[in-house]
PDB file of C-alpha atoms in Angstrom:
ATOM      1  CA  MET I  15     -55.683   3.581 -21.303  1.00  0.00           C
ATOM      2  CA  LEU I  16     -53.084   5.173 -23.544  1.00  0.00           C
ATOM      3  CA  HIS I  17     -52.246   7.590 -20.732  1.00  0.00           C
ATOM      4  CA  ARG I  18     -51.473   4.647 -18.363  1.00  0.00           C
ATOM      5  CA  ILE I  19     -49.235   2.992 -20.944  1.00  0.00           C
ATOM      6  CA  TYR I  20     -47.366   6.280 -21.376  1.00  0.00           C
ATOM      7  CA  ILE I  21     -46.864   6.608 -17.590  1.00  0.00           C
ATOM      8  CA  VAL I  22     -45.622   3.015 -17.254  1.00  0.00           C
ATOM      9  CA  PHE I  23     -43.289   3.382 -20.238  1.00  0.00           C
ATOM     10  CA  THR I  24     -41.881   6.665 -18.906  1.00  0.00           C
ATOM     11  CA  SER I  25     -41.359   5.165 -15.439  1.00  0.00           C
ATOM     12  CA  VAL I  26     -39.508   2.160 -16.840  1.00  0.00           C
ATOM     13  CA  LEU I  27     -37.384   4.371 -19.083  1.00  0.00           C
ATOM     14  CA  LEU I  28     -36.408   6.619 -16.153  1.00  0.00           C
ATOM     15  CA  ALA I  29     -35.527   3.589 -14.031  1.00  0.00           C
ATOM     16  CA  VAL I  30     -33.282   2.199 -16.785  1.00  0.00           C
ATOM     17  CA  ILE I  31     -31.560   5.566 -17.262  1.00  0.00           C
ATOM     18  CA  SER I  32     -31.056   5.905 -13.511  1.00  0.00           C
ATOM     19  CA  LEU I  33     -29.505   2.436 -13.223  1.00  0.00           C
ATOM     20  CA  SER I  34     -27.208   2.984 -16.194  1.00  0.00           C
ATOM     21  CA  ALA I  35     -26.052   6.311 -14.735  1.00  0.00           C
ATOM     22  CA  GLN I  36     -24.756   4.553 -11.614  1.00  0.00           C
ATOM     23  CA  SER I  37     -21.052   3.902 -11.707  1.00  0.00           C
ATOM     24  CA  ASN I  38     -19.968   0.293 -12.135  1.00  0.00           C
ATOM     25  CA  GLU I  39     -16.777   1.010 -10.198  1.00  0.00           C
ATOM     26  CA  PRO I  40     -17.387   3.689  -7.548  1.00  0.00           C
ATOM     27  CA  VAL I  41     -14.114   2.727  -5.830  1.00  0.00           C
ATOM     28  CA  LYS I  42     -10.720   2.930  -7.559  1.00  0.00           C
ATOM     29  CA  TRP I  43      -7.896   0.982  -5.891  1.00  0.00           C
ATOM     30  CA  SER I  44      -4.119   1.287  -6.198  1.00  0.00           C
ATOM     31  CA  ILE I  45      -1.091  -0.213  -4.458  1.00  0.00           C
ATOM     32  CA  SER I  46       2.534   0.818  -4.112  1.00  0.00           C
ATOM     33  CA  ALA I  47       5.574  -0.179  -2.070  1.00  0.00           C
ATOM     34  CA  LYS I  48       8.444   2.014  -0.968  1.00  0.00           C
ATOM     35  CA  MET I  49      11.664   1.021   0.738  1.00  0.00           C
ATOM     36  CA  THR I  50      12.450   3.048   3.873  1.00  0.00           C
ATOM     37  CA  SER I  51      15.861   1.425   4.421  1.00  0.00           C
ATOM     38  CA  GLU I  52      17.962  -1.348   2.870  1.00  0.00           C
ATOM     39  CA  LYS I  53      15.667  -4.151   4.128  1.00  0.00           C
ATOM     40  CA  GLU I  54      12.526  -2.371   5.399  1.00  0.00           C
ATOM     41  CA  GLY I  55       9.644  -0.884   3.479  1.00  0.00           C
ATOM     42  CA  ILE I  56       6.018   0.100   3.568  1.00  0.00           C
ATOM     43  CA  VAL I  57       3.162  -0.996   1.328  1.00  0.00           C
ATOM     44  CA  THR I  58       0.349   1.494   0.711  1.00  0.00           C
ATOM     45  CA  ILE I  59      -3.101   0.669  -0.601  1.00  0.00           C
ATOM     46  CA  LYS I  60      -5.284   3.595  -1.636  1.00  0.00           C
ATOM     47  CA  ALA I  61      -9.020   3.718  -2.266  1.00  0.00           C
ATOM     48  CA  ASN I  62     -10.499   6.700  -4.098  1.00  0.00           C
ATOM     49  CA  ILE I  63     -14.245   6.630  -3.507  1.00  0.00           C
ATOM     50  CA  GLU I  64     -16.674   8.517  -5.751  1.00  0.00           C
ATOM     51  CA  SER I  65     -18.678  11.297  -4.184  1.00  0.00           C
ATOM     52  CA  GLY I  66     -21.824   9.993  -2.483  1.00  0.00           C
ATOM     53  CA  TRP I  67     -20.400   6.472  -2.075  1.00  0.00           C
ATOM     54  CA  HIS I  68     -18.696   4.759   0.858  1.00  0.00           C
ATOM     55  CA  ILE I  69     -17.002   1.482   1.795  1.00  0.00           C
ATOM     56  CA  TYR I  70     -17.480  -0.207   5.138  1.00  0.00           C
ATOM     57  CA  GLY I  71     -14.921  -0.439   7.952  1.00  0.00           C
ATOM     58  CA  PHE I  72     -12.982  -3.497   9.097  1.00  0.00           C
ATOM     59  CA  THR I  73     -15.545  -4.537  11.711  1.00  0.00           C
ATOM     60  CA  MET I  74     -19.294  -4.696  11.175  1.00  0.00           C
ATOM     61  CA  PRO I  75     -22.190  -6.378  12.989  1.00  0.00           C
ATOM     62  CA  GLU I  76     -22.724  -9.996  11.867  1.00  0.00           C
ATOM     63  CA  SER I  77     -26.096  -9.172  10.330  1.00  0.00           C
ATOM     64  CA  GLY I  78     -24.759  -5.984   8.748  1.00  0.00           C
ATOM     65  CA  PRO I  79     -22.996  -5.133   5.494  1.00  0.00           C
ATOM     66  CA  ILE I  80     -19.800  -6.849   4.341  1.00  0.00           C
ATOM     67  CA  PRO I  81     -16.752  -5.297   6.065  1.00  0.00           C
ATOM     68  CA  THR I  82     -13.663  -4.306   4.126  1.00  0.00           C
ATOM     69  CA  THR I  83     -10.912  -6.921   4.402  1.00  0.00           C
ATOM     70  CA  VAL I  84      -7.360  -6.929   3.088  1.00  0.00           C
ATOM     71  CA  THR I  85      -5.345 -10.148   2.959  1.00  0.00           C
ATOM     72  CA  PHE I  86      -1.794 -10.762   1.742  1.00  0.00           C
ATOM     73  CA  ASP I  87      -1.937 -14.550   1.230  1.00  0.00           C
ATOM     74  CA  MET I  88       0.063 -14.673  -2.025  1.00  0.00           C
ATOM     75  CA  THR I  89       2.908 -12.420  -0.868  1.00  0.00           C
ATOM     76  CA  THR I  90       6.452 -13.840  -1.157  1.00  0.00           C
ATOM     77  CA  GLY I  91       9.941 -12.730  -0.140  1.00  0.00           C
ATOM     78  CA  ILE I  92       8.784 -10.382   2.611  1.00  0.00           C
ATOM     79  CA  LYS I  93       7.599 -10.545   6.201  1.00  0.00           C
ATOM     80  CA  PHE I  94       5.091  -8.044   7.574  1.00  0.00           C
ATOM     81  CA  ILE I  95       6.205  -6.412  10.826  1.00  0.00           C
ATOM     82  CA  THR I  96       3.075  -4.344  11.560  1.00  0.00           C
ATOM     83  CA  GLU I  97      -0.649  -4.772  11.190  1.00  0.00           C
ATOM     84  CA  LEU I  98      -2.544  -2.969   8.453  1.00  0.00           C
ATOM     85  CA  THR I  99      -3.520   0.527   9.578  1.00  0.00           C
ATOM     86  CA  ALA I 100      -5.905   3.085   8.081  1.00  0.00           C
ATOM     87  CA  SER I 101      -4.940   6.719   7.527  1.00  0.00           C
ATOM     88  CA  HIS I 102      -8.001   7.827   9.502  1.00  0.00           C
ATOM     89  CA  ASN I 103     -10.812   6.321  11.536  1.00  0.00           C
ATOM     90  CA  PRO I 104     -14.033   5.423   9.769  1.00  0.00           C
ATOM     91  CA  ILE I 105     -17.189   7.486  10.254  1.00  0.00           C
ATOM     92  CA  GLN I 106     -19.458   5.967  12.925  1.00  0.00           C
ATOM     93  CA  ALA I 107     -23.177   5.686  12.123  1.00  0.00           C
ATOM     94  CA  GLY I 108     -24.980   3.605  14.740  1.00  0.00           C
ATOM     95  CA  ASN I 109     -23.557   0.076  14.630  1.00  0.00           C
ATOM     96  CA  GLU I 110     -21.953   0.659  11.236  1.00  0.00           C
ATOM     97  CA  ASN I 111     -18.763   2.455  10.249  1.00  0.00           C
ATOM     98  CA  TYR I 112     -17.503   3.478   6.838  1.00  0.00           C
ATOM     99  CA  TRP I 113     -15.010   5.536   4.854  1.00  0.00           C
ATOM    100  CA  THR I 114     -15.815   8.140   2.203  1.00  0.00           C
ATOM    101  CA  GLN I 115     -13.745   9.973  -0.437  1.00  0.00           C
ATOM    102  CA  ARG I 116     -10.189   8.657   0.168  1.00  0.00           C
ATOM    103  CA  ILE I 117      -8.642   6.142   2.501  1.00  0.00           C
ATOM    104  CA  ARG I 118      -5.056   4.904   2.669  1.00  0.00           C
ATOM    105  CA  PHE I 119      -4.008   1.632   4.310  1.00  0.00           C
ATOM    106  CA  THR I 120      -0.354   1.001   5.176  1.00  0.00           C
ATOM    107  CA  ARG I 121       1.689  -1.910   6.484  1.00  0.00           C
ATOM    108  CA  LYS I 122       5.427  -2.157   7.156  1.00  0.00           C
ATOM    109  CA  PHE I 123       7.532  -5.103   5.985  1.00  0.00           C
ATOM    110  CA  ILE I 124      11.057  -6.437   5.793  1.00  0.00           C
ATOM    111  CA  ILE I 125      12.643  -8.184   2.814  1.00  0.00           C
ATOM    112  CA  THR I 126      13.320 -11.866   3.574  1.00  0.00           C
ATOM    113  CA  GLY I 127      14.062 -13.328   0.171  1.00  0.00           C
ATOM    114  CA  GLU I 128      14.918 -12.732  -3.446  1.00  0.00           C
ATOM    115  CA  LYS I 129      12.389 -11.242  -5.839  1.00  0.00           C
ATOM    116  CA  PRO I 130       9.956  -9.929  -3.210  1.00  0.00           C
ATOM    117  CA  HIS I 131       6.372  -9.730  -4.395  1.00  0.00           C
ATOM    118  CA  ILE I 132       3.304  -8.272  -2.663  1.00  0.00           C
ATOM    119  CA  GLU I 133      -0.200  -9.345  -3.573  1.00  0.00           C
ATOM    120  CA  ALA I 134      -3.170  -7.935  -1.677  1.00  0.00           C
ATOM    121  CA  ASN I 135      -6.737  -9.169  -1.978  1.00  0.00           C
ATOM    122  CA  VAL I 136      -9.225  -6.465  -1.017  1.00  0.00           C
ATOM    123  CA  ARG I 137     -12.836  -7.493  -0.407  1.00  0.00           C
ATOM    124  CA  TYR I 138     -15.286  -4.646   0.038  1.00  0.00           C
ATOM    125  CA  MET I 139     -18.848  -3.472  -0.406  1.00  0.00           C
ATOM    126  CA  SER I 140     -19.645   0.019  -1.690  1.00  0.00           C
ATOM    127  CA  CYS I 141     -22.934   1.791  -1.082  1.00  0.00           C
ATOM    128  CA  ASN I 142     -24.541   5.154  -1.638  1.00  0.00           C
ATOM    129  CA  GLY I 143     -27.687   6.593  -0.067  1.00  0.00           C
ATOM    130  CA  ASN I 144     -29.958   4.484  -2.292  1.00  0.00           C
ATOM    131  CA  SER I 145     -28.297   1.162  -3.032  1.00  0.00           C
ATOM    132  CA  CYS I 146     -25.281  -1.077  -2.568  1.00  0.00           C
ATOM    133  CA  MET I 147     -23.103  -2.800  -5.124  1.00  0.00           C
ATOM    134  CA  PRO I 148     -22.597  -6.537  -4.593  1.00  0.00           C
ATOM    135  CA  PRO I 149     -19.463  -7.357  -2.569  1.00  0.00           C
ATOM    136  CA  ARG I 150     -16.357  -7.282  -4.752  1.00  0.00           C
ATOM    137  CA  SER I 151     -12.805  -8.553  -4.560  1.00  0.00           C
ATOM    138  CA  LYS I 152      -9.873  -6.732  -6.082  1.00  0.00           C
ATOM    139  CA  VAL I 153      -6.370  -8.202  -6.427  1.00  0.00           C
ATOM    140  CA  LEU I 154      -3.594  -5.618  -6.231  1.00  0.00           C
ATOM    141  CA  LYS I 155       0.043  -6.489  -7.014  1.00  0.00           C
ATOM    142  CA  VAL I 156       3.498  -5.020  -6.552  1.00  0.00           C
ATOM    143  CA  ASN I 157       5.739  -7.208  -8.708  1.00  0.00           C
ATOM    144  CA  GLN I 158       9.007  -5.341  -8.195  1.00  0.00           C
ATOM    145  CA  ILE I 159      10.067  -3.769  -4.931  1.00  0.00           C
ATOM    146  CA  ARG I 160      13.086  -1.614  -5.582  1.00  0.00           C
ATOM    147  CA  GLN I 161      15.599  -2.068  -2.792  1.00  0.00           C
ATOM    148  CA  THR I 162      17.722   0.919  -1.818  1.00  0.00           C
ATOM    149  CA  SER I 163      21.397   0.684  -2.666  1.00  0.00           C
ATOM    150  CA  LYS I 164      23.885   0.105   0.152  1.00  0.00           C
TER     151      LYS I 164
END
């Protein structure tokens, strides 16, 4: 009987240690904006993904994992002139696709008003070979876009 209690206790302890060893934030996000001319610029969103983890692509099957989405609903003083593009194609695995390690998303814009401000809302789901984190949203902001001098 004591042997069974020891096995159960050890199993529970190992499970707790394993769960606490998992990263709470396996994906680190950043945003920046750079002017390419007096009125045009490019916004860059970067995801650094911990080894062994991945985030899903923009399109996934309806019954599949949550796809990565990036919206710019709260952006002011600029107009986007291109769609959001990824620095490389996601890895295909059956019906699913995902990115590992690093991914960079870019989108070109023009300044249309005073005090331009970019706010991106990234919604994503990160997984490793054993489990997935719940879907998360991350708000990224560029409060000052430095315009080039004439």
